[in-house]
CSV table of C-alpha atoms in Angstrom, one decimal:
chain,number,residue,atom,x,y,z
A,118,UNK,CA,63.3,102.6,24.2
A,119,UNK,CA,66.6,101.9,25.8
A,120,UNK,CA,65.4,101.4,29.6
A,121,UNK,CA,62.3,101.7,31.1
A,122,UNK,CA,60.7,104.3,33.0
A,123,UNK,CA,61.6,104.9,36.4
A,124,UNK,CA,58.9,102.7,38.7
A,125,UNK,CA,57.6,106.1,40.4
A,126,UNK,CA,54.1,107.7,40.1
A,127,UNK,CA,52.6,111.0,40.6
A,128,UNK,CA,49.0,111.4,41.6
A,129,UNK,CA,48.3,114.9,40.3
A,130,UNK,CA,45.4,116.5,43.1
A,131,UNK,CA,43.0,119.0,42.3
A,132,UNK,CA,43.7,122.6,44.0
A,133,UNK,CA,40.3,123.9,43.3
A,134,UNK,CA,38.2,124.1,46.6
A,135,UNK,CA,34.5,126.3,46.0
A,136,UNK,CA,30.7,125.5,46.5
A,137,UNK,CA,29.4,124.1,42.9
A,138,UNK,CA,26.6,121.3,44.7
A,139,UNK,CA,23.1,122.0,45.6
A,140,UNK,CA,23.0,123.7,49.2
A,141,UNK,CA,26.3,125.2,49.0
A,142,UNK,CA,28.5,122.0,49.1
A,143,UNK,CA,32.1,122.0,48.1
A,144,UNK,CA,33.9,120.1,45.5
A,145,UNK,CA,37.7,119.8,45.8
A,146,UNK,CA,40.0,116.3,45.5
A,147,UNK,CA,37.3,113.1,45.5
A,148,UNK,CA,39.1,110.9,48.3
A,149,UNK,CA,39.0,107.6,47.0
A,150,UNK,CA,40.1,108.7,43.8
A,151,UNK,CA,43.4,108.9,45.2
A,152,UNK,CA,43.2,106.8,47.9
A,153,UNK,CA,42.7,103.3,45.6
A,154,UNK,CA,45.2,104.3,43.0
A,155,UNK,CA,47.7,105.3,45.7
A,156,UNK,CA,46.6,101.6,47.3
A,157,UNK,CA,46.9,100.1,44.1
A,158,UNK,CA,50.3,101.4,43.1
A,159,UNK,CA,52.1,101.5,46.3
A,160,UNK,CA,51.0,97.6,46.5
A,161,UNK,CA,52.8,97.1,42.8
A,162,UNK,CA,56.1,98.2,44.5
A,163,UNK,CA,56.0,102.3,43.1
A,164,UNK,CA,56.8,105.0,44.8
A,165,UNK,CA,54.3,107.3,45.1
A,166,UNK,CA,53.9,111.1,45.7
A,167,UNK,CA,50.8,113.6,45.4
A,168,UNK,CA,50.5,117.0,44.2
A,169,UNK,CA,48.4,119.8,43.3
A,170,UNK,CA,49.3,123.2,40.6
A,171,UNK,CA,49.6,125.2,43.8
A,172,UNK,CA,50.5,122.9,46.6
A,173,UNK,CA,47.4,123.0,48.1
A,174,UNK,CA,43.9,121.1,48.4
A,175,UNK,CA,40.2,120.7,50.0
A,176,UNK,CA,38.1,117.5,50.0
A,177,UNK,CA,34.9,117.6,48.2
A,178,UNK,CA,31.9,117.1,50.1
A,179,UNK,CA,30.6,114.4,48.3
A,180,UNK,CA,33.2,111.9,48.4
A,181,UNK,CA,33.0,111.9,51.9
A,182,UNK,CA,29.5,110.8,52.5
A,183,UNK,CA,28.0,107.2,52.2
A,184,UNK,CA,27.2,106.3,48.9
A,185,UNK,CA,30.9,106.6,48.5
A,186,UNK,CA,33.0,106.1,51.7
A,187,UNK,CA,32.4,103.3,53.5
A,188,UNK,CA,33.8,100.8,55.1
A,189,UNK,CA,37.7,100.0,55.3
A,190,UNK,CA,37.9,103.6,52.8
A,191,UNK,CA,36.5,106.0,55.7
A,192,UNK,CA,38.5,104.1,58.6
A,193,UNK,CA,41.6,105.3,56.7
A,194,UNK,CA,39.9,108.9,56.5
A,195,UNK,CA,39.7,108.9,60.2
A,196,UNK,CA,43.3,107.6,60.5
A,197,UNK,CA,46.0,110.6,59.9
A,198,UNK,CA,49.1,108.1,60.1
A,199,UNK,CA,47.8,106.0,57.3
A,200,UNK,CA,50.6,106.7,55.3
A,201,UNK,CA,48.2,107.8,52.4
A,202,UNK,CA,46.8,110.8,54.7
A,203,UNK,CA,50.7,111.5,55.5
A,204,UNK,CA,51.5,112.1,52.1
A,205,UNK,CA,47.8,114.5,51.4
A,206,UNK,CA,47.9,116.5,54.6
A,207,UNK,CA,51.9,117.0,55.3
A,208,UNK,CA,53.6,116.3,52.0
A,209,UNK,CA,51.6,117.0,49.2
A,210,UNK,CA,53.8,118.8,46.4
A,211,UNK,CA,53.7,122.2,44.6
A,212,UNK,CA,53.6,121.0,40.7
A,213,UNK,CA,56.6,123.4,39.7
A,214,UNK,CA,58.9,122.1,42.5
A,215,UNK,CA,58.5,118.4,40.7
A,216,UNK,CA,61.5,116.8,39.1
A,217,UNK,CA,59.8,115.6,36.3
A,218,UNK,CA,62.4,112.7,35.6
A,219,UNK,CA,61.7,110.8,38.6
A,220,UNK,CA,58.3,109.8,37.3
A,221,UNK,CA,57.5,106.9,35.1
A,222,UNK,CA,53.4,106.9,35.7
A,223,UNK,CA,51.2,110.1,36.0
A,224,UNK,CA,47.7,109.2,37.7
A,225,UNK,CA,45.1,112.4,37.5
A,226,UNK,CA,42.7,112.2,40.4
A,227,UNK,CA,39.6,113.8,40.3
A,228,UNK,CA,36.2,115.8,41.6
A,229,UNK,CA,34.2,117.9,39.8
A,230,UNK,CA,36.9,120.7,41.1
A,231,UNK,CA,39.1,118.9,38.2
A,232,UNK,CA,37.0,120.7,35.5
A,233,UNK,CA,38.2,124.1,37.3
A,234,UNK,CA,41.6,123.9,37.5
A,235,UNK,CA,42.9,120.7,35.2
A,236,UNK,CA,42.7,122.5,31.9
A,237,UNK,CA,45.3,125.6,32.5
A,238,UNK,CA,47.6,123.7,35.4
A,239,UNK,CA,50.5,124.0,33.3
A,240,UNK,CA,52.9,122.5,36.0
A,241,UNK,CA,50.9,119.1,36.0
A,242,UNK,CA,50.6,118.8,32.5
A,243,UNK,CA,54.2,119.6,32.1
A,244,UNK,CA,54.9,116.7,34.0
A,245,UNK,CA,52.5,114.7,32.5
A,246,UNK,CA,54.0,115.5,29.0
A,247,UNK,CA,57.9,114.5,30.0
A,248,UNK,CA,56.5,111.2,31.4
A,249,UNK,CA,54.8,110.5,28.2
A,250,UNK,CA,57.4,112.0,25.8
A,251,UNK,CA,59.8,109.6,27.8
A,252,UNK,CA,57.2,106.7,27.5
A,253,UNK,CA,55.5,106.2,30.6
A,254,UNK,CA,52.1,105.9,31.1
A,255,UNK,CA,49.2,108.5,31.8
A,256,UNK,CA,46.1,107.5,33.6
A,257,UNK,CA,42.9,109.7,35.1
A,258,UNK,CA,39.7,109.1,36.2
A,259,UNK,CA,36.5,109.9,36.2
A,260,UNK,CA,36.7,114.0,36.0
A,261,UNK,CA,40.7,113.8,35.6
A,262,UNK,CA,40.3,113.5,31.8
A,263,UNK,CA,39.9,117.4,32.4
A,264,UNK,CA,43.7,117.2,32.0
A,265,UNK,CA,44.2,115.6,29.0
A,266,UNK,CA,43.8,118.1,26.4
A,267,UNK,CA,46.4,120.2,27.7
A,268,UNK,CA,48.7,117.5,27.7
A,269,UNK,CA,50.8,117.4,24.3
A,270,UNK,CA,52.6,114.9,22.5
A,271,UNK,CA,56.1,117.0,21.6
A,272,UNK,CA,56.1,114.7,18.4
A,273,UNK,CA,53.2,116.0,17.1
A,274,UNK,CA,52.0,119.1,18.6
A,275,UNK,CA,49.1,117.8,19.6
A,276,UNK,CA,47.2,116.5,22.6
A,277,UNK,CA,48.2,113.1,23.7
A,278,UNK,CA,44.5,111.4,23.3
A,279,UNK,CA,44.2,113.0,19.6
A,280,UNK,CA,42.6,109.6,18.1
A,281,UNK,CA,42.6,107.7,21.4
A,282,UNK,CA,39.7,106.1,22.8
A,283,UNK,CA,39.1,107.4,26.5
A,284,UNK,CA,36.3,107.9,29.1
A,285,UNK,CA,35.6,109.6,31.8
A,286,UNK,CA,32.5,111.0,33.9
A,287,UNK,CA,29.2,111.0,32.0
A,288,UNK,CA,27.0,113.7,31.0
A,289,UNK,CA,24.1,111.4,32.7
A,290,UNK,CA,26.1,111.6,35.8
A,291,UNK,CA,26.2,115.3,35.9
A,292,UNK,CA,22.7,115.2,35.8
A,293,UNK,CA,22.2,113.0,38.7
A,294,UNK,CA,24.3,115.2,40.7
A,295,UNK,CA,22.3,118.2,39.6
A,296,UNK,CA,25.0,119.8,38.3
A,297,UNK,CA,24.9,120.6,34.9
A,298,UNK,CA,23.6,124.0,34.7
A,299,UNK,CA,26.0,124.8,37.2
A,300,UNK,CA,29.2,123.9,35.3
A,301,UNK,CA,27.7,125.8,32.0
A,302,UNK,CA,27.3,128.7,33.9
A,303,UNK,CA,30.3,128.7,35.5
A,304,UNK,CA,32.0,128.1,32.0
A,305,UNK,CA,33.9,124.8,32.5
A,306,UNK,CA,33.5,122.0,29.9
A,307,UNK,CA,32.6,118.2,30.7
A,308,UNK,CA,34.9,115.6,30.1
A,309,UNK,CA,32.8,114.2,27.2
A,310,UNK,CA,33.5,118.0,25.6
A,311,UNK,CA,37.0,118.4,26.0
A,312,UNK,CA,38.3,115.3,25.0
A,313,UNK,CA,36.4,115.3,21.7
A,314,UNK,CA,37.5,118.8,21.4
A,315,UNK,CA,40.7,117.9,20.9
A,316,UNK,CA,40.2,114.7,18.3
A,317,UNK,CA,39.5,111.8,21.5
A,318,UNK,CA,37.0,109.4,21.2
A,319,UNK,CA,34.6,108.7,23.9
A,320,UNK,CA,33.2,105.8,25.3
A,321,UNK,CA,30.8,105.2,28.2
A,322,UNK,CA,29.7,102.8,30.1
A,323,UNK,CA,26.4,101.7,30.3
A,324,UNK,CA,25.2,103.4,33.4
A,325,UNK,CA,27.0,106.2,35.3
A,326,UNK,CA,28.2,104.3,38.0
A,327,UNK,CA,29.3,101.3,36.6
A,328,UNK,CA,33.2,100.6,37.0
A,329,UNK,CA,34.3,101.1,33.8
A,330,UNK,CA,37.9,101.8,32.4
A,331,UNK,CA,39.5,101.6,29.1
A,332,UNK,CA,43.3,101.5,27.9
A,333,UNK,CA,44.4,103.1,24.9
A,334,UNK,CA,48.1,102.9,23.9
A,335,UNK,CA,50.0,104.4,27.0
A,336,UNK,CA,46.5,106.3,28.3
A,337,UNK,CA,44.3,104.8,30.5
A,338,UNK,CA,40.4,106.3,31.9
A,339,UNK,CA,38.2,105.9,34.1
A,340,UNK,CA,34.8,106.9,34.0
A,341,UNK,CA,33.7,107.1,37.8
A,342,UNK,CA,34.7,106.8,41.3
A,343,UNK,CA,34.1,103.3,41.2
A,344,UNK,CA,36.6,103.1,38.3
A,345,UNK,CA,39.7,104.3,40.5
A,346,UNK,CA,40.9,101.2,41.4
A,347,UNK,CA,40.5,99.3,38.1
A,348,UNK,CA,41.8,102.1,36.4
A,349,UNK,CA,45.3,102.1,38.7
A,350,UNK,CA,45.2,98.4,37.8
A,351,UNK,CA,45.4,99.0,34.2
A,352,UNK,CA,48.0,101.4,34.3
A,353,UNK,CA,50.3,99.2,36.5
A,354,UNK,CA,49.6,96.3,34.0
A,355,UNK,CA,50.3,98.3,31.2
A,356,UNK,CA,53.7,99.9,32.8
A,357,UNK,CA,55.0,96.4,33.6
A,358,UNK,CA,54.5,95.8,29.7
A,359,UNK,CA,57.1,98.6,29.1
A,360,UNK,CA,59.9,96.7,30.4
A,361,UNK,CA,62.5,96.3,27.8
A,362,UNK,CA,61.2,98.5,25.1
């Protein structure tokens, strides 16, 4: 590789914003799936800037209640000049109006609204692909791996996990969300599916919560919200090994 990849990351954002939970609940982007990796990265000295297939976004409902915003996470939700709120609410991108060589690091966010949209958003996976045909890194967590699939290797023609080990959100977790039945009938395929679909292997961790994530040559999962900010640590660890390739 004669230089590295430029030290700039996209966080791709879910566009998909509909009712999918029990008592009418929305899913859309999970918020501290893009809040830690944007923490994470914009700590290791990248530039960082979100976007979505159409430019726009809705939070899911979940994320934003207890179990899994607390703390110093829902002080920056209530704070629209934290500079991560700056970037989601006023200057989150439209995937098409990306210059694809500015990146060196993709990083797919999540929510169950990733399942929806992920697998046909051609403008993120576009990206996704140049950053990885270029050598970067691509990273996702917990429903992110949604992208993966679609995201091919110009080499071979193939998807860029095809014999990779990655993870993502369980099938047990789907379950305890009472959600399952809902995603079958609606047509979109779990993570676990679509990665194997396509010659991935998958590996979960031991319960659906725990923070797991896993690096496989220049991809790195996660398997849960909990797994966002470990994940982002991998993929920063792993980028810095690139230098001088």
């Amino acid at each position: 590789m004669s230089k590295s990849p430029p030290r700039k990351a996209l966080i791709s954002i879910s566009s998909f914003n509909g009712a999918i939970y029990p008592g009418g609940h929305k899913t859309g982007l999970f918020y501290t799936e893009a809040l830690h990796p944007f923490e994470v990265l914009t700590e290791a000295g990248f530039e960082v800037d979100l976007a979505s297939e159409t430019g726009s976004f809705g939070l899911d409902d979940v994320s934003l209640t207890d179990p899994f915003l607390s703390g110093s996470d829902k002080a920056i939700l209530n704070n629209p000049r934290h500079p991560f709120n700056v970037k989601l609410d006023s200057q989150l991108k439209k995937a098409s109006d990306l210059k694809k060589e500015e990146y060196g690091l993709f990083f797919a966010s999540a929510g169950h609204a990733a399942l929806y949209d992920y697998p046909t958003a051609k403008g993120l996976q576009a990206v996704a692909a140049d950053i990885w045909d270029r050598g970067g890194v691509v990273a996702t967590v917990c429903h992110g791996p949604a992208i993966l699939p679609g995201i091919i290797d110009s080499n071979t023609g193939k998807s860029i996990i095809e014999g990779k080990t990655v993870t993502g959100f369980t099938i047990e977790g789907e379950l305890i969300f009472r959600i399952l039945d809902k995603l079958r009938s609606d047509g979109v395929v779990p993570v676990v599916e679509a990665v194997n679909a396509v010659g991935a292997f998958y590996s979960s961790s031991m319960n659906a919560f725990d923070d797991y994530s896993i690096t496989s040559g220049r991809v790195v999962t996660g398997t849960n919200p909990q797994s966002a900010r470990s994940a982002a640590e991998r993929a920063v660890k792993l980028f810095d090994t690139l230098k001088g390739l």
